[in-house]
Amino acid sequence: MKKIKYITLVLLGVLSVSSCKDYLTVEPLTTVAQPALYESETGFKDALTGIYMQMKSNQLYGENMTMTTMEHLVSSWETDVSSVGSNLNSFNYTDAGVQNTFEGIFGAEYKVIANINAILDHIDEKKDVFQPGMYETIKSECLALRAYCHLDLLRLFGPIPTNPTVGNKLPYVTHFNITPNAGVSFSVYQEKLLKDLDDAAALAQNVDPILNYSLAELKDPGPAKAFYPSDYFLAYRYLRMNYYAVKALQARAYLWFGNKEKAYECARIVIDAKNNNGTEKFHLGTKADFDPAADYVLTCEHIFGLFDNGLFRRNDAVLNILKRREKDAALFTASLYGETGKDIRGEKNILWRTKNNKTTLYKYWVTAEASTLKQIPLLRISEMYLIAVETGPQAEAQQLWDKFRTARNIGPLALPADAKLLQDEVIQEYRKELYGEGQAFFAYKRVNAPISMIKFASADAIVNYLLPMPKTETVNLDR
């Protein structure tokens, strides 16, 4: 049985995107072993674990959607002439390498969604195989992960949200099947995505251990510990798609859809979350959090992310990618963070270092022994502060802005009274705060920022936020 389950997990990932005819279809063999996988709670857990394994692939959040492709779109890294990165810098979407990269991302996201849907298509009929609370936990997680992937597809391949009728129509896929899925309108896509998140939050709000335990307690379960679960599967809630991750994703989604009131409401739920002793559930990292464990990615801020146990093995490869031309890191950090030398994100030999006469980002650097630091952040508390500052009432926004800046050691600063100037200030902070995490392009696209606003982009580049639909998918999505 274990062998059958393993084979099924692999087969579920084999979706054909090689031709229009095969869009979002699966090999017939895939469906044969599915029932065996979903006969037990363990099978559902294995299937969900497989989702996370897919998400941390290089095509998705292991590289393209975080460190590389998304960062090349905002000219973050040094590139060779005529390389894929160079063409992404200049928004040259006709380049074959760029098109292949986009096709890979597009197909990989929908493969993840298909496998999530396979779980959701079976989970209700097998509700009786779960111990108390596990059905709600797994279903909530799947619904929110489906929304997460769909939102990133929309943000990347969809229209600029302030002009939603111009651009690609994408399918919001909710079932595992071999039938081609037609693209839907921006409003329908929005409705389906927000419903998934509402349903996910409702399922998790009474059962998620993160509501009653701190991140530290969840990371260290066991006998005589504060958190001793009957099932250690629940210990992973500190990083997986937990209740607060759902609320954070709602904040991100509502901001994209232009609902500032709801974005602020959801962001504040995460910001204001407290542990039983009154301390913050997620706290803004300070310089002290970098030491002594070399926690350069500030895991205390992670609401949702991916654990990559092999991240340290890729250090050399990753550090060779995450570099700039500047021979002295101090020159680069002064340009990005200002010349005061106070901002913890730009301090010498912490996040940015000079390596082989190049400025290199050490955010993802870890050692083999760093068992709890091998995390790729996908939602962090600092983003919730930026969302709340942009969308909240003036007094509350100022208070949160000052708290955010104080954590970064740059002190309080009055927010602009003008809404557009305030938004511009916040958008530029995304660039500083989330460098190497794949979020800056989305921030610029959301406000249709001019090329002059994109730090380090060539002034000669013609910004284009409307990515083409991958050619292998166009016919089916236009039906």
Short mmCIF file of C-alpha atoms in Angstrom, two decimals:
data_model
loop_
_atom_site.label_atom_id
_atom_site.label_comp_id
_atom_site.label_asym_id
_atom_site.label_seq_id
_atom_site.Cartn_x
_atom_site.Cartn_y
_atom_site.Cartn_z
CA MET A 1 0.00 0.00 0.00
CA LYS A 2 2.81 2.43 0.84
CA LYS A 3 4.26 1.85 -2.61
CA ILE A 4 0.93 2.56 -4.26
CA LYS A 5 0.54 5.79 -2.30
CA TYR A 6 4.01 6.96 -3.25
CA ILE A 7 3.44 6.26 -6.92
CA THR A 8 0.15 8.12 -6.78
CA LEU A 9 1.78 11.21 -5.30
CA VAL A 10 4.26 11.26 -8.14
CA LEU A 11 1.64 10.68 -10.80
CA LEU A 12 -0.58 13.43 -9.47
CA GLY A 13 2.17 15.85 -10.42
CA VAL A 14 2.31 14.68 -14.02
CA LEU A 15 0.02 17.16 -15.76
CA SER A 16 0.49 17.71 -19.44
CA VAL A 17 1.02 21.29 -20.58
CA SER A 18 2.79 20.44 -23.80
CA SER A 19 -0.12 21.22 -26.09
CA CYS A 20 -3.41 23.08 -26.12
CA LYS A 21 -5.32 19.84 -26.35
CA ASP A 22 -3.79 18.52 -23.16
CA TYR A 23 -4.20 21.63 -21.04
CA LEU A 24 -4.77 20.69 -17.41
CA THR A 25 -5.28 17.04 -18.20
CA VAL A 26 -3.74 14.04 -16.49
CA GLU A 27 -2.63 10.68 -17.72
CA PRO A 28 -5.44 8.14 -17.25
CA LEU A 29 -3.15 6.06 -15.02
CA THR A 30 -3.22 8.87 -12.46
CA THR A 31 -6.83 8.27 -11.53
CA VAL A 32 -6.41 4.55 -10.96
CA ALA A 33 -4.59 4.74 -7.62
CA GLN A 34 -6.30 7.84 -6.23
CA PRO A 35 -8.86 5.99 -4.06
CA ALA A 36 -6.06 4.11 -2.28
CA LEU A 37 -4.45 7.38 -1.28
CA TYR A 38 -7.65 8.78 0.19
CA GLU A 39 -8.76 5.81 2.27
CA SER A 40 -7.08 7.07 5.43
CA GLU A 41 -6.10 10.22 7.28
CA THR A 42 -2.47 9.30 6.65
CA GLY A 43 -3.11 9.27 2.93
CA PHE A 44 -4.54 12.78 3.01
CA LYS A 45 -1.57 13.96 5.07
CA ASP A 46 0.84 12.41 2.58
CA ALA A 47 -0.96 14.09 -0.30
CA LEU A 48 -0.84 17.48 1.43
CA THR A 49 2.86 17.05 2.18
CA GLY A 50 3.34 16.40 -1.52
CA ILE A 51 1.77 19.79 -2.26
CA TYR A 52 4.43 21.56 -0.22
CA MET A 53 7.15 19.56 -1.92
CA GLN A 54 5.86 20.76 -5.28
CA MET A 55 5.67 24.36 -4.12
CA LYS A 56 9.33 24.49 -3.13
CA SER A 57 10.50 23.33 -6.57
CA ASN A 58 12.81 25.65 -8.49
CA GLN A 59 10.02 26.38 -10.98
CA LEU A 60 7.95 27.87 -8.18
CA TYR A 61 8.85 29.16 -4.73
CA GLY A 62 12.23 27.47 -4.45
CA GLU A 63 13.55 30.00 -6.99
CA ASN A 64 11.43 31.44 -9.82
CA MET A 65 8.60 32.93 -7.76
CA THR A 66 10.89 34.23 -5.03
CA MET A 67 14.61 34.65 -5.68
CA THR A 68 15.10 34.68 -9.46
CA THR A 69 12.48 35.30 -12.16
CA MET A 70 10.31 37.66 -10.13
CA GLU A 71 13.39 39.60 -9.04
CA HIS A 72 14.76 39.82 -12.58
CA LEU A 73 11.50 41.55 -13.54
CA VAL A 74 12.57 44.42 -11.28
CA SER A 75 16.29 44.34 -12.20
CA SER A 76 17.48 43.01 -8.86
CA TRP A 77 20.47 40.98 -10.03
CA GLU A 78 23.50 41.11 -12.26
CA THR A 79 22.77 39.42 -15.59
CA ASP A 80 24.70 38.38 -18.67
CA VAL A 81 23.90 40.04 -21.98
CA SER A 82 21.05 38.30 -23.87
CA SER A 83 20.35 35.97 -20.93
CA VAL A 84 16.84 35.22 -19.71
CA GLY A 85 17.47 37.50 -16.75
CA SER A 86 18.61 40.33 -19.01
CA ASN A 87 15.50 39.99 -21.17
CA LEU A 88 13.30 39.98 -18.08
CA ASN A 89 15.05 43.18 -16.94
CA SER A 90 13.94 44.85 -20.17
CA PHE A 91 10.45 43.26 -20.22
CA ASN A 92 11.26 41.43 -23.46
CA TYR A 93 8.56 38.79 -23.31
CA THR A 94 9.13 37.58 -26.88
CA ASP A 95 12.45 35.95 -25.97
CA ALA A 96 12.21 32.15 -26.19
CA GLY A 97 13.93 31.65 -22.85
CA VAL A 98 11.56 34.07 -21.14
CA GLN A 99 8.56 32.34 -22.69
CA ASN A 100 9.82 28.94 -21.53
CA THR A 101 10.27 30.31 -18.02
CA PHE A 102 6.73 31.69 -17.94
CA GLU A 103 5.34 28.42 -19.30
CA GLY A 104 7.16 26.55 -16.57
CA ILE A 105 5.73 28.76 -13.83
CA PHE A 106 2.23 28.67 -15.31
CA GLY A 107 2.19 24.91 -15.67
CA ALA A 108 3.73 24.27 -12.26
CA GLU A 109 1.20 26.47 -10.47
CA TYR A 110 -1.71 24.69 -12.11
CA LYS A 111 -0.17 21.30 -11.32
CA VAL A 112 -0.13 22.25 -7.65
CA ILE A 113 -3.74 23.41 -7.94
CA ALA A 114 -4.76 20.14 -9.61
CA ASN A 115 -3.24 18.11 -6.80
CA ILE A 116 -4.94 20.29 -4.19
CA ASN A 117 -8.23 19.75 -5.99
CA ALA A 118 -7.69 15.99 -5.94
CA ILE A 119 -7.59 16.19 -2.14
CA LEU A 120 -10.60 18.48 -1.91
CA ASP A 121 -12.64 16.30 -4.27
CA HIS A 122 -12.31 13.36 -1.86
CA ILE A 123 -12.11 14.89 1.61
CA ASP A 124 -15.81 15.46 2.31
CA GLU A 125 -16.81 11.90 1.46
CA LYS A 126 -14.05 10.59 3.75
CA LYS A 127 -14.74 12.89 6.69
CA ASP A 128 -15.21 9.94 9.04
CA VAL A 129 -11.58 8.76 8.69
CA PHE A 130 -10.22 11.84 10.48
CA GLN A 131 -9.52 12.35 14.15
CA PRO A 132 -11.22 15.44 15.67
CA GLY A 133 -10.03 18.68 14.10
CA MET A 134 -7.86 17.10 11.40
CA TYR A 135 -10.52 17.23 8.67
CA GLU A 136 -10.99 20.96 9.28
CA THR A 137 -7.24 21.56 9.40
CA ILE A 138 -6.42 19.79 6.15
CA LYS A 139 -9.40 21.14 4.23
CA SER A 140 -8.70 24.69 5.41
CA GLU A 141 -5.09 24.35 4.38
CA CYS A 142 -6.00 23.07 0.92
CA LEU A 143 -8.57 25.80 0.24
CA ALA A 144 -6.11 28.52 1.25
CA LEU A 145 -3.24 26.99 -0.73
CA ARG A 146 -5.51 26.87 -3.77
CA ALA A 147 -6.26 30.55 -3.28
CA TYR A 148 -2.57 31.35 -2.77
CA CYS A 149 -1.55 29.78 -6.09
CA HIS A 150 -4.47 31.31 -7.96
CA LEU A 151 -3.68 34.76 -6.57
CA ASP A 152 -0.08 34.54 -7.73
CA LEU A 153 -1.21 33.41 -11.18
CA LEU A 154 -3.55 36.40 -11.33
CA ARG A 155 -0.93 38.85 -10.08
CA LEU A 156 1.60 37.59 -12.61
CA PHE A 157 -0.41 36.75 -15.73
CA GLY A 158 -3.60 38.73 -15.11
CA PRO A 159 -4.50 42.38 -15.68
CA ILE A 160 -3.41 45.40 -13.69
CA PRO A 161 -6.08 45.45 -10.96
CA THR A 162 -7.00 49.09 -11.56
CA ASN A 163 -7.85 48.20 -15.19
CA PRO A 164 -9.19 44.64 -14.93
CA THR A 165 -10.83 44.45 -18.35
CA VAL A 166 -7.50 44.69 -20.18
CA GLY A 167 -5.39 41.56 -20.00
CA ASN A 168 -5.63 37.79 -19.79
CA LYS A 169 -8.59 35.89 -18.43
CA LEU A 170 -7.47 32.97 -16.29
CA PRO A 171 -9.35 29.89 -15.10
CA TYR A 172 -10.09 29.46 -11.41
CA VAL A 173 -9.95 25.69 -11.19
CA THR A 174 -11.86 24.00 -8.37
CA HIS A 175 -12.00 20.33 -9.43
CA PHE A 176 -9.54 17.68 -10.55
CA ASN A 177 -10.61 16.65 -14.03
CA ILE A 178 -9.45 16.26 -17.62
CA THR A 179 -11.82 18.89 -19.03
CA PRO A 180 -10.22 22.11 -20.33
CA ASN A 181 -10.96 25.04 -18.04
CA ALA A 182 -12.08 28.33 -19.57
CA GLY A 183 -10.81 31.67 -18.38
CA VAL A 184 -13.23 33.72 -16.28
CA SER A 185 -13.70 37.44 -15.74
CA PHE A 186 -11.68 39.32 -13.15
CA SER A 187 -14.76 39.69 -10.94
CA VAL A 188 -15.66 35.99 -11.06
CA TYR A 189 -12.05 35.05 -10.33
CA GLN A 190 -12.07 37.43 -7.37
CA GLU A 191 -15.32 35.99 -6.03
CA LYS A 192 -14.06 32.41 -6.18
CA LEU A 193 -10.72 33.26 -4.59
CA LEU A 194 -12.22 35.20 -1.71
CA LYS A 195 -14.76 32.42 -1.08
CA ASP A 196 -11.95 29.88 -0.76
CA LEU A 197 -10.29 32.11 1.83
CA ASP A 198 -13.50 32.74 3.75
CA ASP A 199 -14.18 29.00 3.89
CA ALA A 200 -10.59 28.28 4.93
CA ALA A 201 -10.71 30.80 7.78
CA ALA A 202 -14.04 29.46 9.04
CA LEU A 203 -12.69 25.90 9.15
CA ALA A 204 -9.46 26.80 10.96
CA GLN A 205 -10.69 29.36 13.45
CA ASN A 206 -11.69 26.87 16.16
CA VAL A 207 -9.13 24.09 15.68
CA ASP A 208 -5.77 25.57 14.70
CA PRO A 209 -3.12 25.12 17.44
CA ILE A 210 -1.49 28.40 16.42
CA LEU A 211 -4.38 30.18 18.12
CA ASN A 212 -3.32 28.80 21.51
CA TYR A 213 0.43 28.31 21.24
CA SER A 214 3.37 30.51 20.33
CA LEU A 215 5.64 29.87 17.35
CA ALA A 216 8.38 28.77 19.75
CA GLU A 217 6.05 26.29 21.45
CA LEU A 218 4.89 24.85 18.13
CA LYS A 219 8.50 24.42 17.02
CA ASP A 220 9.40 22.49 20.17
CA PRO A 221 6.64 19.97 20.92
CA GLY A 222 6.94 16.98 23.19
CA PRO A 223 6.41 15.48 26.64
CA ALA A 224 6.77 18.00 29.45
CA LYS A 225 6.57 20.81 26.89
CA ALA A 226 3.86 23.45 26.55
CA PHE A 227 2.71 21.85 23.30
CA TYR A 228 2.39 18.08 23.27
CA PRO A 229 0.01 17.18 20.43
CA SER A 230 -1.52 13.78 19.97
CA ASP A 231 -0.36 14.08 16.36
CA TYR A 232 2.96 15.74 15.55
CA PHE A 233 1.54 16.68 12.16
CA LEU A 234 0.02 19.66 13.97
CA ALA A 235 3.42 20.97 15.09
CA TYR A 236 4.08 22.24 11.58
CA ARG A 237 1.35 24.84 11.93
CA TYR A 238 3.97 27.47 12.80
CA LEU A 239 4.98 27.67 9.12
CA ARG A 240 2.26 25.97 7.12
CA MET A 241 -0.96 27.59 5.92
CA ASN A 242 -2.36 28.25 9.40
CA TYR A 243 -5.26 30.48 10.48
CA TYR A 244 -3.15 33.65 10.60
CA ALA A 245 -1.63 32.82 7.23
CA VAL A 246 -5.16 32.71 5.82
CA LYS A 247 -5.90 36.14 7.30
CA ALA A 248 -2.61 37.49 5.93
CA LEU A 249 -3.42 36.11 2.50
CA GLN A 250 -6.84 37.74 2.73
CA ALA A 251 -5.13 41.06 3.46
CA ARG A 252 -2.90 40.65 0.41
CA ALA A 253 -5.83 39.62 -1.79
CA TYR A 254 -8.15 42.40 -0.64
CA LEU A 255 -5.41 44.94 -1.30
CA TRP A 256 -4.99 43.58 -4.83
CA PHE A 257 -8.73 43.81 -5.42
CA GLY A 258 -8.86 47.38 -4.12
CA ASN A 259 -10.82 46.74 -0.92
CA LYS A 260 -8.71 48.77 1.49
CA GLU A 261 -11.11 48.48 4.42
CA LYS A 262 -11.04 44.67 4.36
CA ALA A 263 -7.29 44.62 3.69
CA TYR A 264 -6.70 46.72 6.79
CA GLU A 265 -9.08 44.62 8.89
CA CYS A 266 -7.34 41.36 7.98
CA ALA A 267 -3.83 42.78 8.35
CA ARG A 268 -4.67 44.06 11.83
CA ILE A 269 -5.93 40.64 12.92
CA VAL A 270 -2.47 39.25 12.21
CA ILE A 271 -0.58 42.24 13.63
CA ASP A 272 -2.65 42.21 16.83
CA ALA A 273 -2.46 38.43 17.35
CA LYS A 274 -1.18 37.61 20.84
CA ASN A 275 0.15 34.58 22.67
CA ASN A 276 -1.38 33.48 25.96
CA ASN A 277 1.21 35.51 27.88
CA GLY A 278 0.32 38.69 26.00
CA THR A 279 3.37 38.77 23.73
CA GLU A 280 3.02 39.27 19.98
CA LYS A 281 2.40 36.14 17.93
CA PHE A 282 4.55 37.55 15.12
CA HIS A 283 7.00 40.32 15.94
CA LEU A 284 8.96 42.62 13.67
CA GLY A 285 12.57 41.53 13.59
CA THR A 286 15.29 43.77 14.97
CA LYS A 287 19.07 43.58 14.76
CA ALA A 288 19.04 41.35 17.84
CA ASP A 289 17.07 38.74 15.89
CA PHE A 290 19.91 38.37 13.38
CA ASP A 291 22.20 37.14 16.18
CA PRO A 292 23.49 34.83 17.48
CA ALA A 293 21.93 32.18 15.24
CA ALA A 294 22.56 34.02 11.94
CA ASP A 295 18.80 34.20 11.33
CA TYR A 296 19.15 36.48 8.32
CA VAL A 297 15.72 35.63 6.95
CA LEU A 298 14.10 36.70 10.26
CA THR A 299 11.99 33.63 10.91
CA CYS A 300 10.20 35.44 13.76
CA GLU A 301 8.33 37.35 11.03
CA HIS A 302 7.20 34.36 8.98
CA ILE A 303 3.46 33.80 8.93
CA PHE A 304 3.63 31.27 6.10
CA GLY A 305 6.53 29.79 4.24
CA LEU A 306 8.29 26.68 3.03
CA PHE A 307 10.81 24.63 4.98
CA ASP A 308 13.69 23.57 2.74
CA ASN A 309 15.97 21.19 4.61
CA GLY A 310 18.37 21.17 1.67
CA LEU A 311 18.71 24.94 1.45
CA PHE A 312 22.21 24.88 2.92
CA ARG A 313 23.33 22.49 0.17
CA ARG A 314 22.38 25.12 -2.39
CA ASN A 315 24.19 27.98 -0.66
CA ASP A 316 26.94 28.34 -3.25
CA ALA A 317 24.51 28.15 -6.17
CA VAL A 318 22.07 30.58 -4.59
CA LEU A 319 24.77 33.05 -3.56
CA ASN A 320 26.10 32.95 -7.11
CA ILE A 321 22.66 34.04 -8.35
CA LEU A 322 21.78 36.65 -5.72
CA LYS A 323 24.50 39.14 -6.62
CA ARG A 324 24.95 42.60 -8.07
CA ARG A 325 27.72 44.29 -10.01
CA GLU A 326 28.76 46.65 -7.22
CA LYS A 327 32.21 45.61 -5.98
CA ASP A 328 31.56 47.09 -2.54
CA ALA A 329 28.35 46.16 -0.74
CA ALA A 330 28.40 49.49 1.10
CA LEU A 331 27.88 51.38 -2.17
CA PHE A 332 24.82 49.31 -3.00
CA THR A 333 23.24 49.44 0.46
CA ALA A 334 23.71 53.21 0.61
CA SER A 335 21.82 53.47 -2.68
CA LEU A 336 18.98 51.22 -1.52
CA TYR A 337 18.61 52.10 2.15
CA GLY A 338 20.19 55.54 2.38
CA GLU A 339 23.56 56.67 3.63
CA THR A 340 22.82 56.89 7.35
CA GLY A 341 24.25 53.44 8.03
CA LYS A 342 21.54 52.79 10.61
CA ASP A 343 19.05 50.61 8.71
CA ILE A 344 19.58 47.03 9.90
CA ARG A 345 18.77 45.76 6.41
CA GLY A 346 21.79 47.59 5.04
CA GLU A 347 24.32 47.12 7.82
CA LYS A 348 27.72 45.82 6.78
CA ASN A 349 28.23 42.05 6.67
CA ILE A 350 24.70 41.09 7.65
CA LEU A 351 22.22 40.79 4.76
CA TRP A 352 24.53 42.24 2.13
CA ARG A 353 28.19 41.30 1.81
CA THR A 354 31.05 41.68 -0.64
CA LYS A 355 31.94 38.27 -2.11
CA ASN A 356 34.35 37.84 -5.03
CA ASN A 357 34.10 41.56 -5.81
CA LYS A 358 30.30 41.37 -6.06
CA THR A 359 27.56 42.53 -3.72
CA THR A 360 25.75 39.39 -2.55
CA LEU A 361 22.50 38.88 -0.64
CA TYR A 362 22.95 36.54 2.33
CA LYS A 363 19.29 36.43 3.34
CA TYR A 364 18.99 32.73 2.48
CA TRP A 365 22.39 31.66 3.78
CA VAL A 366 22.14 28.86 6.35
CA THR A 367 24.33 26.16 7.80
CA ALA A 368 23.59 22.45 7.90
CA GLU A 369 23.05 22.72 11.64
CA ALA A 370 20.51 25.55 11.42
CA SER A 371 17.56 23.21 11.80
CA THR A 372 14.86 25.86 12.24
CA LEU A 373 16.16 28.54 9.88
CA LYS A 374 15.87 26.82 6.50
CA GLN A 375 12.73 28.73 5.62
CA ILE A 376 11.58 30.52 2.46
CA PRO A 377 9.11 33.23 3.54
CA LEU A 378 5.91 33.55 1.52
CA LEU A 379 3.94 35.77 3.92
CA ARG A 380 5.61 37.82 6.64
CA ILE A 381 4.47 40.22 9.32
CA SER A 382 6.34 43.18 7.83
CA GLU A 383 4.09 42.98 4.76
CA MET A 384 1.06 43.17 7.05
CA TYR A 385 2.45 46.40 8.52
CA LEU A 386 2.94 47.86 5.04
CA ILE A 387 -0.60 46.90 4.04
CA ALA A 388 -2.04 48.41 7.22
CA VAL A 389 -0.04 51.63 6.81
CA GLU A 390 -1.31 52.05 3.25
CA THR A 391 -4.95 51.25 4.02
CA GLY A 392 -5.58 52.27 7.63
CA PRO A 393 -6.87 55.46 9.27
CA GLN A 394 -4.23 58.18 9.52
CA ALA A 395 -3.51 57.93 13.25
CA GLU A 396 -3.29 54.14 13.29
CA ALA A 397 -1.24 54.11 10.09
CA GLN A 398 1.26 56.54 11.58
CA GLN A 399 1.58 54.47 14.74
CA LEU A 400 2.26 51.29 12.76
CA TRP A 401 4.67 53.09 10.43
CA ASP A 402 6.69 54.35 13.37
CA LYS A 403 6.79 50.89 14.92
CA PHE A 404 7.94 49.35 11.64
CA ARG A 405 10.67 51.94 11.11
CA THR A 406 11.85 51.67 14.71
CA ALA A 407 12.30 47.91 14.29
CA ARG A 408 14.50 48.66 11.27
CA ASN A 409 16.47 51.16 13.39
CA ILE A 410 15.59 54.19 11.26
CA GLY A 411 13.19 55.87 13.67
CA PRO A 412 9.76 57.49 13.32
CA LEU A 413 8.91 59.59 10.27
CA ALA A 414 5.74 61.51 9.49
CA LEU A 415 3.68 59.92 6.75
CA PRO A 416 2.71 62.14 3.80
CA ALA A 417 -0.78 63.59 4.13
CA ASP A 418 -1.40 63.04 0.43
CA ALA A 419 -2.71 59.51 -0.26
CA LYS A 420 -0.70 59.07 -3.47
CA LEU A 421 2.55 60.17 -1.85
CA LEU A 422 1.87 57.86 1.09
CA GLN A 423 1.29 54.96 -1.28
CA ASP A 424 4.52 55.74 -3.14
CA GLU A 425 6.41 55.75 0.16
CA VAL A 426 5.03 52.33 1.07
CA ILE A 427 5.66 50.85 -2.38
CA GLN A 428 9.31 51.82 -2.19
CA GLU A 429 9.50 50.07 1.16
CA TYR A 430 8.46 46.78 -0.46
CA ARG A 431 11.64 47.07 -2.53
CA LYS A 432 13.82 47.47 0.55
CA GLU A 433 11.99 45.06 2.80
CA LEU A 434 11.30 42.07 0.55
CA TYR A 435 14.39 42.05 -1.67
CA GLY A 436 14.90 38.55 -3.03
CA GLU A 437 11.42 37.38 -2.03
CA GLY A 438 9.58 38.04 -5.29
CA GLN A 439 7.09 40.65 -4.07
CA ALA A 440 8.37 43.95 -5.51
CA PHE A 441 7.08 43.34 -9.05
CA PHE A 442 3.59 42.73 -7.71
CA ALA A 443 3.74 45.92 -5.64
CA TYR A 444 4.75 47.95 -8.70
CA LYS A 445 2.15 46.27 -10.91
CA ARG A 446 -0.66 46.88 -8.44
CA VAL A 447 -0.21 50.65 -8.75
CA ASN A 448 0.93 50.59 -12.40
CA ALA A 449 4.20 52.23 -11.36
CA PRO A 450 6.27 54.02 -14.03
CA ILE A 451 9.75 52.75 -14.86
CA SER A 452 11.26 55.67 -12.94
CA MET A 453 9.82 54.24 -9.73
CA ILE A 454 11.42 50.81 -10.16
CA LYS A 455 14.71 51.03 -8.30
CA PHE A 456 17.69 49.83 -10.41
CA ALA A 457 15.64 49.39 -13.61
CA SER A 458 17.11 50.88 -16.77
CA ALA A 459 15.61 54.26 -17.64
CA ASP A 460 15.45 53.04 -21.25
CA ALA A 461 13.26 50.06 -20.42
CA ILE A 462 9.58 50.21 -21.31
CA VAL A 463 7.72 48.71 -18.39
CA ASN A 464 5.10 46.10 -19.28
CA TYR A 465 3.02 44.53 -16.53
CA LEU A 466 0.83 42.52 -18.92
CA LEU A 467 2.63 39.22 -19.37
CA PRO A 468 1.55 37.13 -22.35
CA MET A 469 -0.38 33.96 -21.75
CA PRO A 470 1.95 30.99 -22.31
CA LYS A 471 1.49 30.01 -25.94
CA THR A 472 0.73 26.37 -25.20
CA GLU A 473 -2.28 27.45 -23.14
CA THR A 474 -3.77 30.30 -25.19
CA VAL A 475 -6.40 28.41 -27.20
CA ASN A 476 -7.94 26.60 -24.24
CA LEU A 477 -8.07 29.69 -22.04
CA ASP A 478 -9.76 31.74 -24.73
CA ARG A 479 -12.61 29.30 -25.24
#
